[in-house]
Coordinates of C-alpha atoms in Angstrom, one line a residue:
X12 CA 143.8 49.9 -234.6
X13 CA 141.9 51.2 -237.7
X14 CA 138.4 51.7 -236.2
X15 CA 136.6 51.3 -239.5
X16 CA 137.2 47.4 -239.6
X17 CA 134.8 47.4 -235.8
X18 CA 132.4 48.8 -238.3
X19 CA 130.1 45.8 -240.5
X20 CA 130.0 46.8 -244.0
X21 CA 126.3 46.8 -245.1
X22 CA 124.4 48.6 -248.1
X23 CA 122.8 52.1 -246.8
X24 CA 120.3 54.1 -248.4
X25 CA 121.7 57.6 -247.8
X26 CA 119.3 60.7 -248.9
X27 CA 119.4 64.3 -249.0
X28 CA 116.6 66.9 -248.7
X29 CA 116.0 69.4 -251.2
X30 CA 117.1 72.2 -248.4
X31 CA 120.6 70.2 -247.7
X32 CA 119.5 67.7 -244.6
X33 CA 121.2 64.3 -244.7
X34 CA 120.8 60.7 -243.5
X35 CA 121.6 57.3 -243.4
X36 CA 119.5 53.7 -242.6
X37 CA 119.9 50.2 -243.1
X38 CA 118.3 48.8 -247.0
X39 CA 117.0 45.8 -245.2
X40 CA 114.5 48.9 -243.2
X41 CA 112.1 49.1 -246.9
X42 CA 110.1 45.9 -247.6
X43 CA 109.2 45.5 -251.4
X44 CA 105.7 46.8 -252.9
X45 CA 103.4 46.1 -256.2
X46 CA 103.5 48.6 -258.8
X47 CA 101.3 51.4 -258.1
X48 CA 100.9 51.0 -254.9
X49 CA 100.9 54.0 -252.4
X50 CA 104.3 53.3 -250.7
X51 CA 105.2 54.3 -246.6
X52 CA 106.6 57.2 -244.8
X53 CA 110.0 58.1 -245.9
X54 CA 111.0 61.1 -243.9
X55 CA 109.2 63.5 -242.3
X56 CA 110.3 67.4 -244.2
X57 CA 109.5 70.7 -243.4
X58 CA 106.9 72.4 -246.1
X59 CA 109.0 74.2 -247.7
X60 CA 111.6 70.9 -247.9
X61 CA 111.3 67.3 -249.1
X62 CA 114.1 64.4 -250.4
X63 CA 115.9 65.4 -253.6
X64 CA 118.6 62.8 -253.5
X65 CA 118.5 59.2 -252.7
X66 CA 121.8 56.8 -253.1
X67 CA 123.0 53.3 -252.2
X68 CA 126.3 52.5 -250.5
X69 CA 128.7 50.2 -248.3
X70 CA 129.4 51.3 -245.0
X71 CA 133.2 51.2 -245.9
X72 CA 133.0 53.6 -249.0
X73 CA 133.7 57.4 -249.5
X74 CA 130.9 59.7 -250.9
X75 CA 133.0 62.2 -252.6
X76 CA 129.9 65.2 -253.0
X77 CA 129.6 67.2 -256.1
X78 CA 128.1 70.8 -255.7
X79 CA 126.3 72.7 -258.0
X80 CA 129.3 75.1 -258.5
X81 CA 131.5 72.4 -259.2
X82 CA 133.7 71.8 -256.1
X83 CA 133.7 68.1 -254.5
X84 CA 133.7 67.4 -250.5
X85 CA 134.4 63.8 -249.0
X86 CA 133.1 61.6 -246.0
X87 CA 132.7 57.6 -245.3
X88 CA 129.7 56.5 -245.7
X89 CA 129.7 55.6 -241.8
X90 CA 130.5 58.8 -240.9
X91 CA 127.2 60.0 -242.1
X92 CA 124.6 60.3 -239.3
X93 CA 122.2 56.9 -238.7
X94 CA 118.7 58.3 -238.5
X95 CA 115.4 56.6 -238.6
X96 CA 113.1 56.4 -241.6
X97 CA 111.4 59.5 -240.6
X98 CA 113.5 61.4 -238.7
X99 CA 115.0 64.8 -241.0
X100 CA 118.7 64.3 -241.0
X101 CA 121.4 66.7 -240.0
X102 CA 122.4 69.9 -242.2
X103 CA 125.1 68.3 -244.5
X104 CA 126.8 71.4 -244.6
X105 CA 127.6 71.2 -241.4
X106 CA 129.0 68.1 -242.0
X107 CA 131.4 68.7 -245.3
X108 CA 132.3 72.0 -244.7
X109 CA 130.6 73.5 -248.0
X110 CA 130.0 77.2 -248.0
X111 CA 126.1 78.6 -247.8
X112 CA 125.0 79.5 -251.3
X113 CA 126.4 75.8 -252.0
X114 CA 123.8 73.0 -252.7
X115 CA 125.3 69.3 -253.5
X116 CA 124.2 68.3 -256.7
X117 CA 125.7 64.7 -257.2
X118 CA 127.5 62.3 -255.0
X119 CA 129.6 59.2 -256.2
X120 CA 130.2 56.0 -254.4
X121 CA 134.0 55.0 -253.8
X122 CA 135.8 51.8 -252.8
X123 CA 139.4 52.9 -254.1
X124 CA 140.7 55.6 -256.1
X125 CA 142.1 53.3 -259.3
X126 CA 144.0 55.2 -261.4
X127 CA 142.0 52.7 -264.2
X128 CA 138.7 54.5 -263.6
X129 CA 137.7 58.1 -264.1
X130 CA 134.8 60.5 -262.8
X131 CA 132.6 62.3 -265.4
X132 CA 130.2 65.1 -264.4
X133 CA 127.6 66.7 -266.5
X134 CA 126.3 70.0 -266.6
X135 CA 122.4 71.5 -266.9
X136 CA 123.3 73.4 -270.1
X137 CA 124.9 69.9 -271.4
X138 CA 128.8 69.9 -270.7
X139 CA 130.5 67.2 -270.3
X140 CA 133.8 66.6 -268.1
X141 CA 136.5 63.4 -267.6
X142 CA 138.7 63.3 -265.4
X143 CA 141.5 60.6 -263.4
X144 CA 139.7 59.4 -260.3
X145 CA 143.4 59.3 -258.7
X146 CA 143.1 63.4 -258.7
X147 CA 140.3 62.7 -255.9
X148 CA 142.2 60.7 -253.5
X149 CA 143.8 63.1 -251.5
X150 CA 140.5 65.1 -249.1
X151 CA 141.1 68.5 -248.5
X152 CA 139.2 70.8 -246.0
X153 CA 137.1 72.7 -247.6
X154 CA 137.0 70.6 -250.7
X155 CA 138.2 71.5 -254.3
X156 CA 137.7 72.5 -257.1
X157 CA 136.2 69.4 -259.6
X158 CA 135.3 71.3 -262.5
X159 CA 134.9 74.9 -263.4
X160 CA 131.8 76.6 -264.1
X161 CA 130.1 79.2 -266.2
X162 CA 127.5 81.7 -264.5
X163 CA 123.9 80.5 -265.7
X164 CA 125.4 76.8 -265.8
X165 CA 125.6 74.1 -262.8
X166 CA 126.9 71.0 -262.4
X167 CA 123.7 68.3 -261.8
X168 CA 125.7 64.5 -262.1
X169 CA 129.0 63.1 -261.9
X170 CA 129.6 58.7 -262.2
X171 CA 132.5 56.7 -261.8
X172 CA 133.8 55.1 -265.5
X173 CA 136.5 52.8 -266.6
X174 CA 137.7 54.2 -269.2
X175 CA 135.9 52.4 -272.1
X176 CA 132.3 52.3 -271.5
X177 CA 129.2 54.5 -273.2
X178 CA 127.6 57.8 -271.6
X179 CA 123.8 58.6 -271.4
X180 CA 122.6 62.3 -271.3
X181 CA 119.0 62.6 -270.6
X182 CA 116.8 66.2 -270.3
X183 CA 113.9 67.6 -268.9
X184 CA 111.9 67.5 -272.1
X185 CA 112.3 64.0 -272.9
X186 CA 115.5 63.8 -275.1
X187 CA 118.8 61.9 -275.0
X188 CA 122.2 60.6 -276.2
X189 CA 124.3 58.4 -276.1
X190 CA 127.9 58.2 -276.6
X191 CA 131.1 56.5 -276.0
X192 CA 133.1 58.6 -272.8
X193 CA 136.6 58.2 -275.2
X194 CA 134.9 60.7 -277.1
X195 CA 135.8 63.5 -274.5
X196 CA 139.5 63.8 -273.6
X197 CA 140.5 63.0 -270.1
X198 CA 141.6 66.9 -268.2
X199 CA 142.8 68.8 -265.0
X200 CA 140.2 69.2 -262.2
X201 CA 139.6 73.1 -262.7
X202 CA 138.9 73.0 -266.4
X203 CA 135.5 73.5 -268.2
X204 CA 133.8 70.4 -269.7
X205 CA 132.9 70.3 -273.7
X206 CA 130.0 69.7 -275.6
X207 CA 127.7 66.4 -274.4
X208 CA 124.5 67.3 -275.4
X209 CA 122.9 70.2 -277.6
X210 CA 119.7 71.7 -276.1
X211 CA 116.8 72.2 -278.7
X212 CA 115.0 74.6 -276.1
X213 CA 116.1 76.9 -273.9
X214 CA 113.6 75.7 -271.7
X215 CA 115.0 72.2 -271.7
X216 CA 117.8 71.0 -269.1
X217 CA 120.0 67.9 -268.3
X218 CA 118.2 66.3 -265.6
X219 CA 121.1 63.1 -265.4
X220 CA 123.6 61.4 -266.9
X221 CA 124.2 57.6 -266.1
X222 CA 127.1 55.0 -267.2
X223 CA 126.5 52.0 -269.4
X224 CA 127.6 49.0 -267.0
X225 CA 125.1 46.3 -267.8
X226 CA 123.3 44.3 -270.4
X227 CA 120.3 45.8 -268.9
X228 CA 117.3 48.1 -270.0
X229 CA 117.1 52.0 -269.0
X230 CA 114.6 52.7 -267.2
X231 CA 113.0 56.7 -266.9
X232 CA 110.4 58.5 -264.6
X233 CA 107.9 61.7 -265.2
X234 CA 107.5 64.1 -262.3
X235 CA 103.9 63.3 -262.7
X236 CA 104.6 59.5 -261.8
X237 CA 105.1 57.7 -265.1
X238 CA 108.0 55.6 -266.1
X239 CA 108.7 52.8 -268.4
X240 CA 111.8 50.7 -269.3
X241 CA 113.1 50.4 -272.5
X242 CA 115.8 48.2 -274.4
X243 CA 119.3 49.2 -274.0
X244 CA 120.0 48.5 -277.7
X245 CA 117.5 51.4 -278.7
X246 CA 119.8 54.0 -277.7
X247 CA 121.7 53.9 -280.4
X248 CA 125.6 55.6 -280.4
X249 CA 125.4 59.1 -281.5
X250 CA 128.7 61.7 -281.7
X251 CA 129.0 63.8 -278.7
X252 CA 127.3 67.0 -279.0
X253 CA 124.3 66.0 -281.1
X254 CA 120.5 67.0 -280.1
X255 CA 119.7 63.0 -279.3
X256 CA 116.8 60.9 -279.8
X257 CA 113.5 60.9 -277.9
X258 CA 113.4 59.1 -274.4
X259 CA 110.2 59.6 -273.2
X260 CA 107.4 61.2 -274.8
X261 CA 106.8 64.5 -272.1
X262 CA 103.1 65.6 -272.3
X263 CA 101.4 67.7 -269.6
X264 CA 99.7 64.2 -268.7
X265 CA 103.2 62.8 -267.6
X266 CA 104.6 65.7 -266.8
X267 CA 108.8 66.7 -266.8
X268 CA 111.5 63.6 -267.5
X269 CA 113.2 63.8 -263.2
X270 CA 115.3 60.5 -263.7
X271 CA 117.1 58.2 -265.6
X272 CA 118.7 54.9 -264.7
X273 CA 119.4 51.6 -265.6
X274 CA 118.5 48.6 -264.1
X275 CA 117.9 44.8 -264.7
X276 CA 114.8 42.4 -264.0
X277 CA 116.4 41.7 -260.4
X278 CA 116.9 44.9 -259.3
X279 CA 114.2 47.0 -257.3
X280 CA 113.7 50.4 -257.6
X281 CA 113.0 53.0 -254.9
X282 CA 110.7 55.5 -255.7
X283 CA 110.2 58.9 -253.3
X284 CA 108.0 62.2 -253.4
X285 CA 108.1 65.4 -252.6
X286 CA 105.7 64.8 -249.4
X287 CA 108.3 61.9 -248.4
X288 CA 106.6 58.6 -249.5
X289 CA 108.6 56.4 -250.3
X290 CA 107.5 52.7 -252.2
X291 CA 110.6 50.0 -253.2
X292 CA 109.0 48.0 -256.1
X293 CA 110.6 45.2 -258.0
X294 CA 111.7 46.5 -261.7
X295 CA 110.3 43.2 -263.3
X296 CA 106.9 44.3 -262.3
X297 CA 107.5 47.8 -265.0
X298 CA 107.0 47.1 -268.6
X299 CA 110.0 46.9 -271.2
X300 CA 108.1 49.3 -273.9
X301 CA 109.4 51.2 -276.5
X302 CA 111.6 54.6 -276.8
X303 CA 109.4 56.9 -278.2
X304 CA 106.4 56.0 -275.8
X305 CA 105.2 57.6 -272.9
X306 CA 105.4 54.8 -270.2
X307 CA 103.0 53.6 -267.4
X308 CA 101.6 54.8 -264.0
X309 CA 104.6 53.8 -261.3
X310 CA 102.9 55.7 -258.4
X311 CA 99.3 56.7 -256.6
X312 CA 100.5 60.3 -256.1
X313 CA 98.2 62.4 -254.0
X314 CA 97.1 66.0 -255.4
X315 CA 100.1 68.8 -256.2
X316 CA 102.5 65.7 -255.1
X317 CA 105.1 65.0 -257.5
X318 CA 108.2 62.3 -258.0
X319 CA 111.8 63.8 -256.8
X320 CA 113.9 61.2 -257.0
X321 CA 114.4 57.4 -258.0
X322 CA 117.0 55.1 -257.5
X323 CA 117.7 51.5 -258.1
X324 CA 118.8 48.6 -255.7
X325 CA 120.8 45.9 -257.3
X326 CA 120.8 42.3 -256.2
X327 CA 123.7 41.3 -253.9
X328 CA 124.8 38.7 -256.3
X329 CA 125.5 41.8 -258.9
X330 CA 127.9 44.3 -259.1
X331 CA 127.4 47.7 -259.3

């Protein structure tokens, strides 16, 4: 008897801590809020700690997780501790087997490994990498290699694609592109990515990458609690490799671009700080403004707080 079919398949929101803890509860546990209100205790961190990562998945799936030096580790979803709201999680690398100086950067959410579909990772310094999910279907202890990396560089997102669909780079300081993935050439796992973005500073950084799925709008947040959404249509297709287009206007009001997504009007969004509040809002209630704007106030955050992470929550009636 294969255990896993005792076990119901419901949505989870899984999050990670910035220090490597990890957790699990039911989606159903976050009622939704107005925009700009204060949200509810998330998790309860130590100081020096607070959630970095926050993702929704079945029960049923794998999480295949992505560290920053470019090796990937799997689990089921139901494998991962169940913890309350505020409770701190267990030490994922206890649980995947990553070494020390390891930190997981990006995690994607599984079903099957369809040898239609590919996963592409992005790096901070702006590669870009494709390769056959099928390469991914066989765990190993002690994970593998997924991509290989320079020293300075590390890899910060990786997405499930089918093969035919557009890619979004965003950075820190506001900029982005987009482009279709059949501009970069499907390869091994330990290979180096190629050119996805060109930096105009050195002190900008890729802070995301996200896949084109829906007729949607993209939606972006400011460490600093702004966000806005924006027409998919005005990210126009660019070659790969190009400096991009403005995203966000980044000011010291607004603060640094943490997080790009896209969503549609029936999808909520869950927003969560460094001090572990967390507020689900609907995404119809955030304005559809231009490109080259600097968005609206999502969150009440308290002093020296700041936004680190944001996901969306699709409608059960949508797929993902």
């Amino acid at each position: 008897i294969d255990l896993e079919y005792m076990i119901a398949e419901e949505d989870m929101v899984i999050t990670i801590s910035h220090n490597g803890y990890i957790k699990r509860h039911p989606v159903s546990s976050w009622k939704t809020q107005k925009r700009g209100g204060r949200g509810m205790k998330g998790a309860n961190t130590r100081e020096d700690d607070y959630v970095e990562h926050l993702i929704v998945a079945s029960t049923h799936s794998w999480m295949l997780f992505f560290s920053n030096t470019g090796k990937c580790y799997w689990m089921k979803v139901h494998q991962i501790p169940a913890a309350s709201r505020t409770s701190q999680g267990r030490a994922i690398i206890n649980l995947i087997g990553c070494d020390t100086e390891e930190r997981v950067n990006a995690f994607v959410n599984v079903k099957d490994f369809d040898p239609e579909h590919y996963i592409v990772m992005a790096t901070k310094k702006g590669l870009i990498k494709r390769t056959a999910l099928p390469l991914y279907s066989k765990p190993r202890k002690g994970g593998i290699y997924a991509i290989e990396i320079k020293e300075g560089d590390e890899l910060i997102q990786a997405r499930v694609t089918n093969g035919e669909q557009d890619i979004i780079i965003a950075t820190e300081l506001g900029k982005s592109i987009r482009f279709s993935e059949q501009q970069v050439r499907p390869t091994g796992r330990k290979t180096m990515g190629v050119r996805g973005i060109r930096l105009g500073s050195k002190d900008d950084r890729v802070i995301g990458m996200l896949i084109v799925k829906r007729e949607g709008t993209i939606m972006v947040a400011t460490d600093n609690g702004f966000g806005k959404r924006t027409s998919i249509d005005s990210y126009r297709q660019q070659n790969r490799g190009g400096k991009g287009v403005v995203t966000i206007k980044v000011t010291n009001k607004t603060g640094k671009l943490v997080k790009i997504l896209e969503t549609k009007d029936t999808d909520d969004v869950m927003i969560i700080t460094d001090q572990g509040v967390m507020i689900r809002q609907t995404i119809a209630s955030i304005r559809v403004i231009g490109r080259n704007t600097q968005g609206v106030k999502l969150l009440k955050l308290d002093d020296n707080s700041f936004i680190s992470s944001v996901t969306s929550v699709m409608n059960e009636d949508d797929e993902a």
